[in-house]
Amino acid sequence: MFIDTHCHMEDENFNSDRAEVLERAKVAGVEAIINFGSTMESSIAICELAKNFSGIYGGIGIHPEEIDDFDKNTCAKLAELAENKKVIAIGEIGLDYHWEKDLERRQIQQKIFIEQLDLARQLKLPVCVHDRDAHGDTLKILQTEGKNLRGVLHCYSGSLEMAREVWKLGWFIGVDGPLTFKNSAKLPEIVKAAPRDKILIETDAPYLAPVPYRGKRNEPAYVVEVAKKLAEFRGETLEEVAAYTAANAKNLYAL
Ligand code: NI
């Protein structure tokens, strides 16, 4: 059985066939799916989804590209949402310097990231971090502000050196579609070096569909393609990969 540890089933791309997509995931052997919010609105939608479907869990938070959605009441509202038992994480939160070039707004991203790390610590929840082209600052913030927190750098795109620092903190890396791409850059080398107990699989659906679905709408059933590629690079069986990645997800997210 597989666990898709990061996706966005509340996304409007699934409005016409959400139940069918979730059924296909079940048939493919996906026993649990964790959806992550990026705004207050999507975080609320994720809580609703989790309530209505078994095996569906949620992470809530404000994404770095959505900082205008964050105000002085946001953390209190998120804490209230987190009273739902199926809210199991804070995320996705972090830094995105790919789309944000303005230095002042990058500093606001950092401040909001740190505030939500504090919230996760208060609520005793693990964290799902988005880091795009902000590796240095992300690692620095985790090392200085991440005390007593556990989490994952989802859709990992840093170096092997950085991954070793992440593992040293007791954190995980999450891998998804890009591992199956021809231009997967440093990822094969990183997953080969990863300790078994520090790696998670995910889809980030509806984005980043793995080969052979690249370019199409992604969905949780395709997490199996990520697992297959991981097995190939690491010289393991698909069953082994399924077993330890699911155990890791259950461990981090207390499923
Ligand atoms: Ni995502």
mmCIF file of C-alpha atoms and ligand atoms in Angstrom:
data_model
loop_
_atom_site.group_PDB
_atom_site.id
_atom_site.type_symbol
_atom_site.label_atom_id
_atom_site.label_comp_id
_atom_site.label_asym_id
_atom_site.label_seq_id
_atom_site.Cartn_x
_atom_site.Cartn_y
_atom_site.Cartn_z
ATOM 1 C CA MET A 1 0.000 0.000 0.000
ATOM 2 C CA PHE A 2 1.165 3.521 -0.843
ATOM 3 C CA ILE A 3 0.633 6.891 0.791
ATOM 4 C CA ASP A 4 0.529 10.047 -1.323
ATOM 5 C CA THR A 5 2.024 12.438 1.218
ATOM 6 C CA HIS A 6 1.441 15.656 -0.722
ATOM 7 C CA CYS A 7 -1.315 16.645 -3.067
ATOM 8 C CA HIS A 8 -4.097 19.144 -3.700
ATOM 9 C CA MET A 9 -7.337 17.221 -4.208
ATOM 10 C CA GLU A 10 -9.348 20.345 -3.313
ATOM 11 C CA ASP A 11 -8.049 21.958 -6.522
ATOM 12 C CA GLU A 12 -10.726 23.015 -9.013
ATOM 13 C CA ASN A 13 -9.099 20.730 -11.608
ATOM 14 C CA PHE A 14 -10.796 17.861 -9.760
ATOM 15 C CA ASN A 15 -14.241 19.465 -9.468
ATOM 16 C CA SER A 16 -15.815 17.364 -12.205
ATOM 17 C CA ASP A 17 -14.499 13.930 -11.168
ATOM 18 C CA ARG A 18 -13.023 14.076 -7.632
ATOM 19 C CA ALA A 19 -14.762 10.910 -6.391
ATOM 20 C CA GLU A 20 -13.596 8.914 -9.454
ATOM 21 C CA VAL A 21 -10.013 10.113 -8.974
ATOM 22 C CA LEU A 22 -10.084 9.034 -5.322
ATOM 23 C CA GLU A 23 -11.542 5.668 -6.333
ATOM 24 C CA ARG A 24 -8.723 5.145 -8.877
ATOM 25 C CA ALA A 25 -6.211 5.895 -6.119
ATOM 26 C CA LYS A 26 -7.758 3.200 -3.943
ATOM 27 C CA VAL A 27 -7.655 0.674 -6.804
ATOM 28 C CA ALA A 28 -3.958 1.529 -7.372
ATOM 29 C CA GLY A 29 -3.214 0.691 -3.725
ATOM 30 C CA VAL A 30 -3.054 4.220 -2.298
ATOM 31 C CA GLU A 31 -4.332 3.819 1.265
ATOM 32 C CA ALA A 32 -4.000 7.434 2.388
ATOM 33 C CA ILE A 33 -3.704 10.886 0.806
ATOM 34 C CA ILE A 34 -2.573 14.090 2.482
ATOM 35 C CA ASN A 35 -3.750 17.354 0.931
ATOM 36 C CA PHE A 36 -1.983 20.634 1.667
ATOM 37 C CA GLY A 37 -3.423 24.124 1.712
ATOM 38 C CA SER A 38 -1.892 27.252 0.248
ATOM 39 C CA THR A 39 -4.489 29.865 1.300
ATOM 40 C CA MET A 40 -7.086 30.124 4.072
ATOM 41 C CA GLU A 41 -9.782 29.224 1.548
ATOM 42 C CA SER A 42 -7.990 26.071 0.352
ATOM 43 C CA SER A 43 -7.153 25.111 3.948
ATOM 44 C CA ILE A 44 -10.860 25.233 4.805
ATOM 45 C CA ALA A 45 -11.713 23.194 1.681
ATOM 46 C CA ILE A 46 -9.109 20.598 2.677
ATOM 47 C CA CYS A 47 -10.684 20.204 6.119
ATOM 48 C CA GLU A 48 -14.061 19.596 4.471
ATOM 49 C CA LEU A 49 -12.594 16.972 2.122
ATOM 50 C CA ALA A 50 -10.904 15.198 5.032
ATOM 51 C CA LYS A 51 -14.204 15.104 6.938
ATOM 52 C CA ASN A 52 -16.078 13.615 3.984
ATOM 53 C CA PHE A 53 -13.667 10.906 2.774
ATOM 54 C CA SER A 54 -11.931 8.117 4.667
ATOM 55 C CA GLY A 55 -8.162 7.883 4.187
ATOM 56 C CA ILE A 56 -7.967 11.589 3.351
ATOM 57 C CA TYR A 57 -6.036 13.899 5.687
ATOM 58 C CA GLY A 58 -5.106 17.551 5.582
ATOM 59 C CA GLY A 59 -2.299 20.004 6.200
ATOM 60 C CA ILE A 60 -3.194 23.670 6.549
ATOM 61 C CA GLY A 61 -1.183 26.847 6.062
ATOM 62 C CA ILE A 62 -0.327 29.830 3.908
ATOM 63 C CA HIS A 63 2.035 29.236 0.962
ATOM 64 C CA PRO A 64 4.891 31.714 0.342
ATOM 65 C CA GLU A 65 3.320 32.833 -2.954
ATOM 66 C CA GLU A 66 0.141 33.706 -1.021
ATOM 67 C CA ILE A 67 1.542 35.996 1.681
ATOM 68 C CA ASP A 68 -1.108 38.650 0.950
ATOM 69 C CA ASP A 69 -3.593 36.144 2.389
ATOM 70 C CA PHE A 70 -1.809 36.269 5.778
ATOM 71 C CA ASP A 71 -2.819 38.750 8.495
ATOM 72 C CA LYS A 72 -2.656 39.065 12.279
ATOM 73 C CA ASN A 73 -5.624 36.700 12.731
ATOM 74 C CA THR A 74 -4.397 33.950 10.410
ATOM 75 C CA CYS A 75 -2.578 31.792 12.983
ATOM 76 C CA ALA A 76 -5.585 31.864 15.344
ATOM 77 C CA LYS A 77 -7.877 30.801 12.483
ATOM 78 C CA LEU A 78 -5.493 27.996 11.485
ATOM 79 C CA ALA A 79 -5.324 26.822 15.119
ATOM 80 C CA GLU A 80 -9.113 26.659 15.170
ATOM 81 C CA LEU A 81 -9.164 24.588 11.948
ATOM 82 C CA ALA A 82 -6.515 22.284 13.430
ATOM 83 C CA GLU A 83 -9.012 21.135 16.062
ATOM 84 C CA ASN A 84 -10.318 18.832 13.314
ATOM 85 C CA LYS A 85 -8.682 15.441 14.092
ATOM 86 C CA LYS A 86 -7.879 14.849 10.432
ATOM 87 C CA VAL A 87 -5.703 17.957 10.267
ATOM 88 C CA ILE A 88 -2.315 16.356 10.807
ATOM 89 C CA ALA A 89 0.212 18.995 9.692
ATOM 90 C CA ILE A 90 1.000 22.641 9.031
ATOM 91 C CA GLY A 91 1.803 23.311 5.364
ATOM 92 C CA GLU A 92 2.611 24.029 2.821
ATOM 93 C CA ILE A 93 4.669 26.878 4.188
ATOM 94 C CA GLY A 94 8.134 28.109 3.291
ATOM 95 C CA LEU A 95 9.959 30.288 0.787
ATOM 96 C CA ASP A 96 9.593 30.777 -2.969
ATOM 97 C CA TYR A 97 12.237 33.013 -4.520
ATOM 98 C CA HIS A 98 11.570 31.695 -8.017
ATOM 99 C CA TRP A 99 8.461 33.826 -8.453
ATOM 100 C CA GLU A 100 9.357 36.518 -5.900
ATOM 101 C CA LYS A 101 12.313 38.734 -6.830
ATOM 102 C CA ASP A 102 11.502 41.654 -4.497
ATOM 103 C CA LEU A 103 13.800 41.568 -1.454
ATOM 104 C CA GLU A 104 11.313 43.183 0.909
ATOM 105 C CA ARG A 105 8.608 40.677 0.002
ATOM 106 C CA ARG A 106 11.088 37.823 0.424
ATOM 107 C CA GLN A 107 11.644 39.085 3.989
ATOM 108 C CA ILE A 108 7.882 39.030 4.549
ATOM 109 C CA GLN A 109 7.865 35.405 3.315
ATOM 110 C CA GLN A 110 10.537 34.594 5.906
ATOM 111 C CA LYS A 111 8.601 36.262 8.729
ATOM 112 C CA ILE A 112 5.366 34.436 7.838
ATOM 113 C CA PHE A 113 7.253 31.142 7.480
ATOM 114 C CA ILE A 114 8.718 31.553 10.982
ATOM 115 C CA GLU A 115 5.333 32.503 12.486
ATOM 116 C CA GLN A 116 3.779 29.332 11.061
ATOM 117 C CA LEU A 117 6.702 27.225 12.351
ATOM 118 C CA ASP A 118 5.906 28.652 15.790
ATOM 119 C CA LEU A 119 2.265 27.716 15.308
ATOM 120 C CA ALA A 120 3.227 24.130 14.398
ATOM 121 C CA ARG A 121 5.318 23.914 17.566
ATOM 122 C CA GLN A 122 2.427 25.200 19.692
ATOM 123 C CA LEU A 123 0.018 22.724 18.094
ATOM 124 C CA LYS A 124 2.613 19.894 18.196
ATOM 125 C CA LEU A 125 2.132 19.230 14.472
ATOM 126 C CA PRO A 126 4.733 18.295 11.846
ATOM 127 C CA VAL A 127 5.492 20.697 8.992
ATOM 128 C CA CYS A 128 5.483 20.435 5.202
ATOM 129 C CA VAL A 129 7.911 22.949 3.675
ATOM 130 C CA HIS A 130 7.900 24.431 0.175
ATOM 131 C CA ASP A 131 11.382 25.621 -0.893
ATOM 132 C CA ARG A 132 11.834 26.889 -4.415
ATOM 133 C CA ASP A 133 15.152 28.567 -5.284
ATOM 134 C CA ALA A 134 15.510 29.561 -1.624
ATOM 135 C CA HIS A 135 17.666 26.688 -0.354
ATOM 136 C CA GLY A 136 20.125 28.708 1.748
ATOM 137 C CA ASP A 137 17.513 30.709 3.649
ATOM 138 C CA THR A 138 15.193 27.705 4.053
ATOM 139 C CA LEU A 139 17.933 25.592 5.638
ATOM 140 C CA LYS A 140 19.086 28.488 7.830
ATOM 141 C CA ILE A 141 15.531 29.053 9.117
ATOM 142 C CA LEU A 142 15.012 25.324 9.816
ATOM 143 C CA GLN A 143 18.308 25.195 11.701
ATOM 144 C CA THR A 144 17.620 28.295 13.785
ATOM 145 C CA GLU A 145 13.810 28.370 14.097
ATOM 146 C CA GLY A 146 12.919 24.699 13.684
ATOM 147 C CA LYS A 147 13.742 23.470 17.165
ATOM 148 C CA ASN A 148 11.471 20.679 18.433
ATOM 149 C CA LEU A 149 9.836 20.432 15.021
ATOM 150 C CA ARG A 150 9.731 17.586 12.538
ATOM 151 C CA GLY A 151 8.824 17.800 8.911
ATOM 152 C CA VAL A 152 9.572 17.320 5.254
ATOM 153 C CA LEU A 153 11.078 19.385 2.461
ATOM 154 C CA HIS A 154 8.483 18.475 -0.117
ATOM 155 C CA CYS A 155 9.319 18.218 -3.848
ATOM 156 C CA TYR A 156 12.964 18.287 -2.837
ATOM 157 C CA SER A 157 15.125 20.350 -5.197
ATOM 158 C CA GLY A 158 18.240 21.167 -3.153
ATOM 159 C CA SER A 159 21.715 19.640 -3.315
ATOM 160 C CA LEU A 160 22.938 16.379 -1.768
ATOM 161 C CA GLU A 161 24.942 18.443 0.754
ATOM 162 C CA MET A 162 21.795 20.261 1.822
ATOM 163 C CA ALA A 163 19.848 16.976 2.022
ATOM 164 C CA ARG A 164 22.469 15.646 4.445
ATOM 165 C CA GLU A 165 21.872 18.702 6.664
ATOM 166 C CA VAL A 166 18.100 18.155 6.438
ATOM 167 C CA TRP A 167 18.499 14.498 7.476
ATOM 168 C CA LYS A 168 20.774 15.580 10.333
ATOM 169 C CA LEU A 169 17.883 17.660 11.674
ATOM 170 C CA GLY A 170 15.755 14.500 11.615
ATOM 171 C CA TRP A 171 13.686 15.844 8.700
ATOM 172 C CA PHE A 172 12.545 14.027 5.544
ATOM 173 C CA ILE A 173 12.777 14.813 1.846
ATOM 174 C CA GLY A 174 9.724 14.292 -0.370
ATOM 175 C CA VAL A 175 10.133 13.112 -3.969
ATOM 176 C CA ASP A 176 7.586 13.234 -6.760
ATOM 177 C CA GLY A 177 7.222 13.458 -10.552
ATOM 178 C CA PRO A 178 10.579 15.149 -11.311
ATOM 179 C CA LEU A 179 12.371 11.946 -10.183
ATOM 180 C CA THR A 180 10.909 10.253 -13.287
ATOM 181 C CA PHE A 181 11.941 13.027 -15.708
ATOM 182 C CA LYS A 182 14.916 12.600 -18.051
ATOM 183 C CA ASN A 183 16.387 15.855 -16.715
ATOM 184 C CA SER A 184 16.006 14.851 -13.075
ATOM 185 C CA ALA A 185 19.422 16.456 -12.400
ATOM 186 C CA LYS A 186 20.786 15.612 -8.939
ATOM 187 C CA LEU A 187 17.736 13.712 -7.720
ATOM 188 C CA PRO A 188 18.888 10.155 -8.579
ATOM 189 C CA GLU A 189 22.133 10.705 -6.682
ATOM 190 C CA ILE A 190 20.224 12.146 -3.712
ATOM 191 C CA VAL A 191 17.674 9.329 -3.463
ATOM 192 C CA LYS A 192 20.457 6.742 -3.723
ATOM 193 C CA ALA A 193 22.156 8.381 -0.721
ATOM 194 C CA ALA A 194 18.972 8.854 1.312
ATOM 195 C CA PRO A 195 18.586 6.814 4.510
ATOM 196 C CA ARG A 196 15.515 4.576 4.216
ATOM 197 C CA ASP A 197 13.853 6.291 7.131
ATOM 198 C CA LYS A 198 14.181 9.826 5.713
ATOM 199 C CA ILE A 199 12.307 9.670 2.414
ATOM 200 C CA LEU A 200 8.640 10.180 1.464
ATOM 201 C CA ILE A 201 6.789 9.789 -1.838
ATOM 202 C CA GLU A 202 4.188 12.241 -3.108
ATOM 203 C CA THR A 203 2.489 13.463 -6.294
ATOM 204 C CA ASP A 204 1.804 17.200 -5.769
ATOM 205 C CA ALA A 205 -1.269 16.507 -7.944
ATOM 206 C CA PRO A 206 -2.691 18.142 -10.041
ATOM 207 C CA TYR A 207 0.830 19.405 -10.831
ATOM 208 C CA LEU A 208 4.044 17.623 -11.887
ATOM 209 C CA ALA A 209 2.647 14.382 -13.310
ATOM 210 C CA PRO A 210 5.314 11.655 -13.495
ATOM 211 C CA VAL A 211 6.345 9.881 -16.710
ATOM 212 C CA PRO A 212 4.395 8.375 -18.564
ATOM 213 C CA TYR A 213 1.747 10.987 -17.701
ATOM 214 C CA ARG A 214 4.075 13.998 -17.874
ATOM 215 C CA GLY A 215 2.225 17.129 -19.041
ATOM 216 C CA LYS A 216 -1.206 15.740 -18.128
ATOM 217 C CA ARG A 217 -3.218 16.373 -14.954
ATOM 218 C CA ASN A 218 -1.566 14.478 -12.110
ATOM 219 C CA GLU A 219 -3.522 12.354 -9.588
ATOM 220 C CA PRO A 220 -2.742 10.339 -6.431
ATOM 221 C CA ALA A 221 -2.812 6.947 -8.234
ATOM 222 C CA TYR A 222 0.342 8.023 -10.084
ATOM 223 C CA VAL A 223 2.372 7.984 -6.861
ATOM 224 C CA VAL A 224 3.052 4.363 -7.850
ATOM 225 C CA GLU A 225 5.192 5.645 -10.779
ATOM 226 C CA VAL A 226 7.317 7.646 -8.328
ATOM 227 C CA ALA A 227 7.716 4.563 -6.129
ATOM 228 C CA LYS A 228 8.743 2.447 -9.150
ATOM 229 C CA LYS A 229 11.463 4.943 -10.076
ATOM 230 C CA LEU A 230 12.680 5.073 -6.503
ATOM 231 C CA ALA A 231 12.904 1.267 -6.444
ATOM 232 C CA GLU A 232 14.848 1.320 -9.725
ATOM 233 C CA PHE A 233 17.416 3.904 -8.541
ATOM 234 C CA ARG A 234 17.863 2.309 -5.118
ATOM 235 C CA GLY A 235 17.933 -1.321 -6.274
ATOM 236 C CA GLU A 236 14.918 -2.265 -4.158
ATOM 237 C CA THR A 237 11.609 -3.970 -4.901
ATOM 238 C CA LEU A 238 8.441 -1.941 -5.309
ATOM 239 C CA GLU A 239 7.021 -3.745 -2.253
ATOM 240 C CA GLU A 240 9.981 -2.641 -0.125
ATOM 241 C CA VAL A 241 9.623 0.971 -1.252
ATOM 242 C CA ALA A 242 5.878 0.915 -0.583
ATOM 243 C CA ALA A 243 6.434 -0.524 2.892
ATOM 244 C CA TYR A 244 9.116 1.836 4.145
ATOM 245 C CA THR A 245 7.740 5.028 2.571
ATOM 246 C CA ALA A 246 4.305 4.292 4.076
ATOM 247 C CA ALA A 247 5.917 3.565 7.453
ATOM 248 C CA ASN A 248 7.804 6.890 7.213
ATOM 249 C CA ALA A 249 4.591 8.782 6.416
ATOM 250 C CA LYS A 250 2.786 7.159 9.340
ATOM 251 C CA ASN A 251 5.696 7.970 11.601
ATOM 252 C CA LEU A 252 5.959 11.657 10.608
ATOM 253 C CA TYR A 253 2.250 12.404 10.420
ATOM 254 C CA ALA A 254 1.078 10.082 13.219
ATOM 255 C CA LEU A 255 -1.539 8.527 10.892
HETATM 256 NI NI NI B 1 2.089 21.377 -3.316
#
